[in-house]
XYZ file of C-alpha atoms in Angstrom:
683
model
C 41.503 64.330 -9.583
C 41.816 66.450 -6.418
C 39.804 67.071 -3.268
C 37.792 69.923 -4.771
C 35.813 72.666 -3.052
C 32.581 72.615 -0.993
C 30.923 75.453 -2.899
C 28.909 75.827 -4.986
C 26.787 72.724 -4.523
C 26.232 70.533 -7.539
C 28.470 70.148 -10.550
C 30.266 73.319 -11.642
C 32.799 73.886 -14.360
C 36.308 74.927 -13.366
C 39.320 75.790 -15.510
C 40.466 72.221 -16.108
C 37.375 70.145 -15.390
C 34.441 70.023 -12.992
C 33.918 70.390 -9.269
C 31.232 68.273 -7.594
C 29.860 69.192 -4.163
C 27.077 67.269 -2.413
C 25.440 67.914 0.948
C 24.950 65.042 3.402
C 25.262 65.680 7.129
C 24.753 62.134 8.360
C 26.598 60.194 5.637
C 29.737 58.238 6.510
C 30.969 57.914 2.933
C 29.968 59.111 -0.544
C 30.870 57.346 -3.779
C 30.793 58.994 -7.195
C 29.925 56.619 -10.044
C 30.984 57.556 -13.583
C 29.310 55.963 -16.605
C 29.688 56.016 -20.323
C 26.405 57.056 -21.870
C 25.338 53.657 -23.181
C 26.663 51.574 -20.279
C 24.722 50.417 -17.264
C 27.806 49.622 -15.212
C 30.114 52.407 -14.018
C 33.497 52.764 -15.677
C 34.910 54.313 -12.525
C 33.966 54.579 -8.862
C 35.468 57.440 -6.886
C 35.233 56.987 -3.122
C 35.119 60.277 -1.223
C 36.756 59.812 2.150
C 35.776 62.144 4.959
C 39.364 63.041 5.817
C 40.072 64.332 2.302
C 36.767 65.126 0.619
C 34.560 66.564 3.351
C 34.202 70.137 4.571
C 31.528 70.466 7.211
C 28.509 68.631 5.821
C 29.605 68.898 2.172
C 31.384 66.150 0.239
C 33.424 67.333 -2.733
C 35.818 66.300 -5.466
C 37.462 67.899 -8.485
C 37.435 65.924 -11.728
C 39.694 66.421 -14.733
C 40.126 64.766 -18.093
C 37.657 63.855 -20.831
C 34.295 64.149 -19.073
C 31.881 65.505 -21.675
C 30.502 62.110 -22.665
C 30.225 60.727 -19.140
C 27.233 60.497 -16.823
C 27.311 60.250 -13.047
C 25.382 59.055 -10.031
C 26.002 58.812 -6.297
C 26.009 56.126 -3.637
C 25.868 57.189 0.000
C 26.777 55.168 3.084
C 25.249 55.964 6.444
C 22.922 54.577 9.091
C 19.801 52.660 8.149
C 17.675 53.728 11.131
C 14.171 54.799 10.023
C 13.114 55.355 13.631
C 15.785 58.057 13.819
C 14.916 59.432 10.385
C 17.880 57.885 8.525
C 17.386 55.782 5.388
C 20.862 55.440 3.896
C 21.481 52.483 1.604
C 24.792 52.169 -0.259
C 23.222 49.746 -2.738
C 20.964 52.451 -4.172
C 22.236 54.769 -6.898
C 21.093 58.355 -6.379
C 20.628 61.472 -8.472
C 22.483 64.644 -7.573
C 19.708 67.049 -6.407
C 21.525 69.883 -8.225
C 21.730 68.035 -11.550
C 20.677 70.301 -14.414
C 20.415 67.622 -17.107
C 19.425 63.955 -16.959
C 19.799 61.132 -19.439
C 17.638 58.022 -19.418
C 14.854 59.745 -17.533
C 12.386 58.868 -20.266
C 12.566 55.315 -18.897
C 10.399 56.313 -15.981
C 7.770 57.548 -18.437
C 7.346 53.941 -19.604
C 4.673 51.945 -17.785
C 6.278 50.305 -14.737
C 5.822 46.738 -13.608
C 2.801 46.295 -11.396
C 4.855 45.003 -8.485
C 5.689 47.699 -5.964
C 9.164 49.198 -6.240
C 11.019 48.982 -2.958
C 13.923 51.131 -1.916
C 16.492 48.354 -2.329
C 15.275 47.521 -5.821
C 15.327 51.094 -7.048
C 18.021 52.508 -9.303
C 16.523 55.937 -10.107
C 14.553 54.216 -12.892
C 17.495 54.317 -15.284
C 18.109 58.060 -15.047
C 21.607 59.468 -14.666
C 23.063 62.932 -14.245
C 24.893 64.580 -17.144
C 27.942 66.814 -17.151
C 26.693 70.241 -18.292
C 27.801 72.094 -21.411
C 27.062 75.800 -21.693
C 27.182 76.474 -25.429
C 23.700 77.861 -26.101
C 23.380 81.000 -28.226
C 20.854 83.291 -26.524
C 21.183 85.827 -29.368
C 21.062 88.787 -27.004
C 17.859 87.621 -25.286
C 16.134 90.092 -22.979
C 13.090 89.411 -20.789
C 9.881 91.273 -21.754
C 9.188 92.324 -18.123
C 5.522 93.140 -18.565
C 4.119 95.152 -15.697
C 1.530 93.336 -13.632
C -1.220 95.685 -14.833
C -0.452 94.754 -18.456
C -0.185 91.021 -17.827
C -2.586 88.439 -19.263
C -1.660 84.872 -18.289
C -2.368 81.754 -20.364
C -2.015 78.563 -18.312
C -1.102 75.527 -20.384
C 0.705 72.185 -20.504
C 3.714 71.659 -22.790
C 2.690 68.191 -23.925
C -1.075 68.625 -23.909
C -0.973 71.824 -25.946
C 0.291 70.201 -29.149
C 0.423 66.400 -28.785
C -2.913 65.860 -30.531
C -2.550 65.515 -34.334
C -5.032 68.365 -34.749
C -2.313 70.775 -33.540
C -0.616 70.372 -36.927
C 2.878 71.103 -35.605
C 6.215 69.535 -36.503
C 7.219 68.849 -32.870
C 4.044 67.627 -31.148
C 4.078 67.544 -27.362
C 7.464 69.257 -27.114
C 9.017 72.593 -26.186
C 9.570 73.299 -29.873
C 5.946 72.424 -30.640
C 4.832 75.194 -28.319
C 6.878 77.629 -30.393
C 4.786 76.824 -33.420
C 1.785 78.306 -31.619
C 3.426 81.712 -31.095
C 1.420 83.371 -33.912
C -1.755 82.126 -32.243
C -0.697 83.499 -28.849
C 0.179 86.840 -30.407
C -3.154 87.072 -32.202
C -4.984 86.243 -28.992
C -3.104 88.962 -27.125
C -1.729 87.108 -24.132
C 1.503 88.378 -22.572
C 2.558 85.476 -20.360
C 2.610 81.702 -20.742
C 2.346 79.820 -17.441
C 3.590 76.269 -17.935
C 2.479 73.390 -15.754
C 5.465 71.555 -14.231
C 8.516 71.110 -16.450
C 10.951 70.238 -13.661
C 11.853 66.605 -14.357
C 9.110 64.463 -12.832
C 8.261 60.809 -12.542
C 5.925 59.725 -15.339
C 3.993 57.080 -13.398
C 2.667 56.906 -9.855
C 1.859 53.891 -7.727
C -1.040 54.952 -5.526
C -0.900 52.065 -3.071
C 0.229 48.509 -2.552
C -1.553 46.276 -5.027
C -3.023 49.179 -7.008
C -2.286 49.606 -10.681
C 0.079 52.507 -11.486
C -1.404 55.586 -13.097
C 0.024 58.055 -15.568
C 1.391 61.278 -14.064
C 0.282 63.722 -16.752
C 0.175 67.001 -14.846
C 3.726 66.624 -13.514
C 3.314 67.490 -9.836
C 5.755 64.761 -8.737
C 9.295 66.150 -9.118
C 12.530 64.167 -9.014
C 15.095 66.696 -10.300
C 14.281 70.306 -9.499
C 16.989 71.883 -11.691
C 16.444 69.760 -14.814
C 13.886 70.365 -17.590
C 11.568 67.477 -18.445
C 13.477 65.364 -20.960
C 10.464 63.775 -22.648
C 9.300 67.225 -23.763
C 12.359 67.410 -26.034
C 13.221 65.674 -29.276
C 15.819 63.457 -27.569
C 18.103 63.887 -30.590
C 20.996 64.641 -28.237
C 21.816 64.134 -24.572
C 21.350 67.794 -23.729
C 18.407 68.416 -26.034
C 15.986 69.091 -23.176
C 18.032 72.018 -21.910
C 18.777 73.396 -25.377
C 15.200 73.090 -26.612
C 13.764 74.577 -23.433
C 16.105 77.542 -23.857
C 15.099 77.847 -27.505
C 11.455 77.961 -26.476
C 12.110 80.734 -23.959
C 14.262 82.733 -26.365
C 11.699 82.644 -29.164
C 8.794 83.473 -26.846
C 10.777 86.461 -25.618
C 11.317 87.583 -29.204
C 7.528 87.558 -29.490
C 7.297 89.670 -26.294
C 5.792 86.773 -24.336
C 6.970 85.891 -20.824
C 7.476 82.375 -19.459
C 6.302 81.546 -15.931
C 6.912 78.071 -14.501
C 4.599 76.216 -12.151
C 7.170 74.888 -9.664
C 6.824 72.207 -6.997
C 8.920 72.603 -3.840
C 6.439 71.115 -1.398
C 7.088 67.383 -1.956
C 8.950 64.937 -4.178
C 8.242 61.729 -6.062
C 9.860 59.696 -3.284
C 6.474 59.727 -1.514
C 6.185 58.043 1.908
C 8.272 55.294 3.503
C 7.039 52.751 0.973
C 8.040 54.888 -2.010
C 11.216 54.759 -4.097
C 14.525 56.297 -3.114
C 15.718 58.507 -5.956
C 17.725 61.350 -4.411
C 16.819 63.288 -1.259
C 15.847 60.316 0.913
C 19.134 58.543 0.253
C 21.236 61.676 0.721
C 19.840 62.815 4.085
C 16.211 61.931 4.752
C 16.006 63.612 8.181
C 17.131 66.965 6.753
C 15.117 67.114 3.536
C 11.697 65.978 4.823
C 9.289 66.861 7.604
C 9.121 63.817 9.875
C 6.590 62.914 12.539
C 7.500 62.322 16.182
C 7.944 58.746 15.092
C 10.643 59.587 12.600
C 9.951 56.549 10.475
C 6.793 58.361 9.351
C 6.442 61.422 7.110
C 4.296 64.486 7.768
C 2.066 64.882 4.732
C 0.666 68.365 4.051
C 0.575 67.714 0.299
C -1.520 64.593 -0.205
C 1.518 63.031 -1.902
C 3.105 61.143 0.990
C 5.805 63.575 2.085
C 6.533 67.258 2.690
C 9.836 68.957 2.001
C 11.408 70.607 5.042
C 11.459 73.958 3.257
C 12.591 76.181 6.118
C 15.544 74.080 7.131
C 18.479 76.282 6.096
C 19.889 73.605 3.768
C 16.589 73.073 1.957
C 15.969 76.806 1.898
C 19.260 77.307 0.088
C 18.379 74.523 -2.341
C 15.094 76.222 -3.258
C 16.682 79.638 -3.784
C 19.586 78.142 -5.760
C 17.057 76.343 -7.952
C 15.052 79.491 -8.659
C 18.233 81.381 -9.493
C 19.215 78.615 -11.905
C 15.939 78.846 -13.823
C 16.238 82.646 -13.998
C 19.952 82.993 -14.766
C 20.604 79.911 -16.901
C 17.165 79.305 -18.414
C 15.926 82.946 -18.588
C 12.435 82.303 -17.189
C 10.384 85.305 -16.066
C 8.590 84.059 -12.988
C 7.185 81.233 -10.931
C 3.855 79.953 -9.686
C 4.436 78.011 -6.455
C 2.278 74.940 -5.971
C 0.829 74.674 -2.417
C 2.966 77.640 -1.463
C 1.843 77.768 2.179
C 4.185 74.834 2.799
C 7.077 77.185 2.077
C 5.973 79.068 5.192
C 6.038 76.105 7.605
C 8.836 75.554 10.099
C 10.799 72.346 10.664
C 7.943 71.047 12.840
C 5.320 71.841 10.238
C 3.932 74.934 12.002
C 3.045 78.072 10.030
C 5.523 80.874 10.652
C 4.463 84.541 10.947
C 7.540 85.699 8.982
C 8.788 82.715 6.994
C 12.472 83.143 6.155
C 12.205 81.268 2.841
C 9.380 83.439 1.502
C 11.226 86.585 2.572
C 14.463 85.338 1.039
C 12.788 84.589 -2.297
C 11.105 87.995 -2.345
C 14.259 89.896 -1.405
C 16.857 87.877 -3.294
C 18.755 90.301 -5.549
C 18.761 87.881 -8.491
C 15.007 87.253 -8.237
C 13.902 90.818 -7.522
C 12.320 91.448 -10.934
C 10.676 88.103 -11.607
C 6.994 87.416 -11.099
C 6.090 85.466 -7.951
C 2.677 83.767 -7.746
C 1.512 81.733 -4.762
C -1.128 79.084 -4.427
C -1.709 80.399 -0.919
C -2.865 77.211 0.779
C -1.886 73.592 1.350
C -3.537 70.325 2.359
C -2.487 70.700 5.981
C -5.223 73.247 6.671
C -3.382 76.459 5.799
C -5.375 79.037 3.826
C -3.538 82.346 3.492
C -5.229 84.057 0.544
C -4.892 87.796 1.121
C -2.556 87.170 4.052
C 0.321 85.467 2.322
C 3.525 86.855 3.838
C 5.190 89.594 1.807
C 3.766 92.175 -0.595
C 5.611 90.902 -3.673
C 3.515 87.789 -3.912
C 0.575 87.640 -6.291
C -1.885 84.928 -5.276
C -4.334 82.659 -7.042
C -7.706 84.111 -6.016
C -10.043 81.154 -5.577
C -12.706 83.508 -4.148
C -12.797 85.265 -7.507
C -13.331 81.890 -9.181
C -16.110 80.830 -6.838
C -17.947 84.150 -6.578
C -18.051 84.714 -10.339
C -19.258 81.153 -10.888
C -21.968 81.448 -8.249
C -23.176 84.839 -9.484
C -23.645 83.606 -13.046
C -25.163 80.340 -11.899
C -27.792 82.491 -10.196
C -27.042 81.727 -6.553
C -28.994 84.186 -4.417
C -27.117 86.746 -2.370
C -23.920 86.751 -4.432
C -24.203 90.175 -6.090
C -22.164 91.956 -3.435
C -19.374 89.391 -3.572
C -19.370 89.569 -7.383
C -18.995 93.356 -7.290
C -16.139 93.052 -4.804
C -14.270 90.702 -7.140
C -14.756 93.066 -10.098
C -13.147 95.833 -8.073
C -9.988 93.882 -7.229
C -10.930 92.024 -4.016
C -10.139 94.798 -1.567
C -11.662 92.666 1.208
C -8.784 90.236 0.763
C -5.806 92.435 -0.084
C -6.289 96.024 1.072
C -5.768 95.442 4.799
C -2.355 93.946 4.055
C -1.464 97.077 2.032
C -1.552 95.060 -1.157
C -3.167 96.067 -4.439
C -5.459 94.476 -7.038
C -2.458 93.054 -8.913
C -1.762 90.808 -5.936
C -4.870 88.975 -7.120
C -4.513 86.446 -9.928
C -8.111 86.332 -11.150
C -9.276 83.127 -12.776
C -12.501 81.251 -13.366
C -10.904 77.967 -14.371
C -7.464 76.399 -14.064
C -5.882 73.019 -14.725
C -7.331 71.925 -11.370
C -11.077 71.627 -11.994
C -13.537 71.959 -14.844
C -12.702 73.688 -18.100
C -14.941 76.655 -18.876
C -16.946 74.609 -21.367
C -17.492 71.860 -18.803
C -18.432 74.395 -16.152
C -21.590 75.190 -18.130
C -22.143 71.628 -19.393
C -21.929 69.449 -16.278
C -23.699 69.723 -12.942
C -21.339 67.183 -11.352
C -17.877 65.786 -11.892
C -17.259 62.695 -14.014
C -13.876 61.306 -12.930
C -14.650 57.617 -13.273
C -11.805 57.088 -15.753
C -9.311 58.095 -13.038
C -9.918 54.729 -11.359
C -10.931 56.127 -7.962
C -14.687 55.540 -8.222
C -15.256 59.272 -8.790
C -14.123 60.071 -5.234
C -11.285 62.341 -6.346
C -11.604 65.978 -7.403
C -13.715 68.753 -5.933
C -17.368 67.971 -5.280
C -18.545 71.590 -5.218
C -17.792 73.187 -8.556
C -20.582 75.816 -8.675
C -21.341 74.491 -12.128
C -24.558 73.777 -14.040
C -25.425 71.794 -17.138
C -28.081 74.190 -18.487
C -30.566 71.467 -19.302
C -28.558 68.364 -20.169
C -25.581 66.635 -18.568
C -22.672 66.692 -21.012
C -22.341 67.411 -24.714
C -25.484 68.531 -26.514
C -26.620 69.305 -30.039
C -29.702 71.137 -28.774
C -29.475 74.672 -30.183
C -31.231 76.295 -27.249
C -29.012 74.622 -24.660
C -25.893 75.474 -26.646
C -26.997 79.102 -26.954
C -27.296 79.453 -23.178
C -23.975 77.711 -22.591
C -22.131 79.942 -25.019
C -23.682 83.037 -23.487
C -22.657 81.937 -19.995
C -19.101 81.308 -21.205
C -18.989 84.818 -22.626
C -20.486 86.307 -19.455
C -17.759 84.814 -17.301
C -15.025 85.798 -19.732
C -16.228 89.404 -19.740
C -16.278 89.345 -15.932
C -12.674 88.139 -15.930
C -11.325 90.769 -18.301
C -13.140 93.812 -16.886
C -12.031 93.045 -13.311
C -9.125 94.710 -11.596
C -6.397 92.222 -10.871
C -4.354 90.000 -13.172
C -6.455 87.796 -15.482
C -5.464 84.178 -16.058
C -7.065 82.187 -18.874
C -6.972 78.393 -18.852
C -5.575 77.279 -22.187
C -8.264 76.063 -24.565
C -11.132 77.827 -22.794
C -11.134 80.316 -25.648
C -12.298 77.563 -28.006
C -14.369 75.456 -25.570
C -11.915 72.674 -24.790
C -13.650 69.890 -22.855
C -12.390 67.239 -20.451
C -15.710 65.364 -20.674
C -16.661 66.440 -17.178
C -13.401 65.321 -15.554
C -12.374 67.919 -12.972
C -9.179 66.179 -11.854
C -7.498 64.987 -15.043
C -4.072 64.577 -13.447
C -3.645 61.067 -14.885
C -5.291 61.555 -18.276
C -2.508 61.715 -20.847
C -4.990 61.230 -23.677
C -7.768 62.993 -25.571
C -9.444 63.997 -22.298
C -6.606 66.436 -21.575
C -5.093 67.078 -24.993
C -6.056 70.204 -26.903
C -8.304 69.475 -29.872
C -7.312 72.270 -32.239
C -10.244 71.500 -34.519
C -12.245 73.348 -31.852
C -10.301 76.532 -32.633
C -11.878 76.636 -36.077
C -15.261 75.373 -34.904
C -15.372 78.128 -32.269
C -13.519 80.832 -34.153
C -16.110 83.422 -33.101
C -15.363 82.739 -29.435
C -11.600 82.968 -30.056
C -12.229 86.336 -31.701
C -14.364 87.352 -28.722
C -11.599 86.544 -26.220
C -8.982 88.359 -28.288
C -11.303 91.337 -28.498
C -11.791 91.387 -24.724
C -8.031 91.355 -24.173
C -7.661 94.209 -26.646
C -10.489 96.119 -24.955
C -8.800 95.723 -21.563
C -5.552 96.979 -23.067
C -7.267 100.071 -24.512
C -9.204 100.947 -21.356
C -6.383 100.857 -18.845
C -8.661 101.961 -16.013
C -9.813 98.324 -15.821
C -6.306 97.152 -14.947
C -5.085 99.931 -12.653
C -2.761 98.839 -9.838
C -4.968 100.324 -7.118
C -8.446 99.923 -5.730
C -11.233 102.169 -6.969
C -11.752 105.436 -5.177
C -15.463 105.828 -4.286
C -15.650 108.761 -6.706
C -14.506 106.515 -9.576
C -17.281 103.951 -9.494
C -21.062 104.249 -9.121
C -23.291 101.202 -8.626
C -26.975 100.937 -9.496
C -29.675 98.306 -9.827
C -32.469 97.661 -12.315
C -35.166 100.224 -13.008
C -33.135 103.037 -11.514
C -33.207 101.434 -8.047
C -30.329 101.093 -5.640
C -28.259 97.895 -5.902
C -29.794 94.822 -4.287
C -26.569 93.380 -2.928
C -28.126 90.360 -1.218
C -31.105 89.820 -3.504
C -32.075 86.791 -5.515
C -31.971 88.194 -9.064
C -28.252 88.991 -9.457
C -28.697 92.107 -11.584
C -26.197 94.930 -11.172
C -24.727 97.851 -13.104
C -21.905 100.290 -12.547
C -20.338 103.389 -14.035
C -16.558 103.586 -14.122
C -15.368 107.181 -14.213
C -12.174 108.985 -15.123
C -10.867 112.289 -13.866
C -11.131 115.037 -16.490
C -10.493 118.720 -15.759
C -10.947 118.113 -12.037
C -14.237 116.241 -12.467
C -15.040 112.531 -12.539
C -16.883 111.732 -15.766
C -18.326 108.355 -16.819
C -16.101 106.376 -19.160
C -17.504 102.840 -19.061
C -20.854 101.358 -18.123
C -20.947 97.684 -17.111
C -24.316 95.910 -16.919
C -24.718 92.335 -15.660
C -27.910 90.301 -15.639
C -27.541 86.759 -14.272
C -31.298 86.319 -13.892
C -33.322 83.961 -16.071
C -35.443 86.887 -17.227
C -34.611 90.204 -18.872
C -33.890 93.316 -16.850
C -34.050 97.014 -17.695
C -31.400 99.356 -16.348
C -32.008 103.090 -16.177
C -28.678 104.858 -16.356
C -27.997 107.347 -13.560
C -28.374 111.020 -14.391
C -24.601 111.373 -14.400
C -24.511 108.997 -17.370
C -26.945 110.767 -19.675
C -25.627 111.161 -23.208
C -24.446 108.987 -26.047
C -22.876 105.605 -25.420
C -21.253 103.156 -27.791
C -21.844 99.438 -27.518
C -18.644 97.508 -26.790
C -19.976 94.130 -25.616
C -23.360 92.411 -25.679
C -23.197 88.699 -24.906
C -26.830 88.174 -25.938
C -26.038 89.014 -29.556
C -24.614 86.537 -32.059
C -21.120 87.087 -33.396
C -19.808 89.447 -34.581
C -22.363 91.787 -32.985
C -21.419 90.450 -29.522
C -18.202 92.464 -29.707
C -18.361 95.308 -32.231
C -15.037 96.558 -33.484
C -13.458 99.238 -31.331
C -13.950 102.570 -33.040
C -17.017 101.419 -35.019
C -19.611 100.951 -32.316
C -23.277 101.746 -32.995
C -24.716 104.301 -30.605
C -27.083 102.991 -27.931
C -30.277 105.081 -27.959
C -31.945 106.309 -24.794
C -30.987 105.987 -21.164
C -32.863 102.781 -20.450
C -30.986 99.657 -21.491
C -32.743 96.295 -21.499
C -30.571 93.223 -21.071
C -31.688 89.788 -22.142
C -31.705 86.948 -19.656
C -28.239 85.929 -18.477
C -26.265 88.482 -20.430
C -23.691 91.243 -20.124
C -23.513 94.640 -21.802
C -20.525 96.975 -21.767
C -20.973 100.546 -22.979
C -18.328 103.148 -23.762
C -18.994 106.866 -23.433
C -18.810 108.556 -26.814
C -16.398 111.451 -26.721
C -16.881 114.568 -28.793
C -14.700 114.551 -31.934
């Protein structure tokens, strides 16, 4: 054992052992605890003295010998002075924030005692850090690197995707279980899987003193940013989480499918001053968190009790190091940043015009080719959609979600906004010299109603969350179409299915990057719950019996993805030139952008021999009565029917290349329906 080196931070392998380096500016002493896997008491305690084991603010030691079967934790001495921002406690065992593998972390997925956990009682819930072993066979893995214009995102949850017995997989609820759905993903046509949080997170949350703990199903409560969630692995070996996560990525890549992670760098599971001390708080609370003027209190821009001090240089380096780890060691293809506006706040919590962390992520040479997606707002009042700093960042477009919902619900005056979303949201992105692919278009996501519930419920039903239905969004722009909740009425179900198809067509014919919420393609329901963060049960789990019951809708979605792939004009990485698109209303009239009927058509044209000729005709009728569109004179000729949501399957989406010819130049659409026509070319 020697003094070691201060870089890199974390545990790194050297020629004859491992080097450990830990940051703590205000600590007076750091102790390394070494454990045998099955033991609760350390077999060795290594005290790091400042005179020998400290360089600047970094404490370090070099370890040799037989270490592969050992685990480790830290104890840190320093001032206990909450009013000054310091919460050191040498009695508390801490996780290394750079730990890449944990053991025993499944213990915090077991239901905790109802008594509140205080800092001095906490012992990281039984979790310990593991010495890494890099022996995974990547088999020559290469990332797919789909261009943004070719990308179709499928947002899902590792556990929820396959934990239900209906999934019929050998590894339910695990990384390897997801692999068993690769043939399904390929058949559907998606290019990119976006996984809800897989950074190790705390499995239960205590919402307040005296309140019963609730299950943390979604995973937005991280404790170890570098480590994959252990309970999503088979637990057959200490390092199974890392190995099985890597296997998942490798096999998805073989299938030409990218992996994007939903990452949380805005807060941690340590919550406010009454929460547990697991890592950051005990290492250097005043550095890692945004603190109020009264430094015993935390600034909370997340709704979770604390906010990471992301633009402090130390925390900034931690975030970038973490992203590099997931790219270099775990081979992921991109990231979706939860409440990403927090990454643009300074050490006082103020929004910066040119945030150094966001610029560093975008310009980092290791991260230059990965996908970056921002949720461009936070709970501190920031809303930066279309103005998120830096042109590399794609952004979740909540205006697309809301405007498409409102148009199809029939809200008056929404036709103009709907048309703007179809064209790539130039009103949001063009002034910042961004393009349509900066817009992640979605109608539903994990946060809110599923698509089935959007057309089945007029209001949220979150009573089972235990918050008296106060949680979750109140304004969902939803409707129940005649009955609140599930229905066996054929007429109601017909309208609901048609509305689902209408919104799906709108998603896949719009410029921008489409994101599909997993299970929407077969009408997954959360029983009206629009905030199912704590529902690790049938409310959130995928019922794969619905895939067979709604096979026609699955076929419809796959067909739309294929149609978008064939007609690349729909996904171009630029906004439409005025010569490329021609709008018209019903009966040959001009568009009624602010009217009450929500009926609109457009011609999408392509340049051929120096002339713009119609290629596609999109017709939308959100009214409760039929509408007749007279095609403009420039569109006279023969058209093939590609989509008609008013028709039963399989006539709703005729096979490409075998479309019946639409007769005449006046096309009548049924109530609340969409028609897409394709210009028939001469043989």
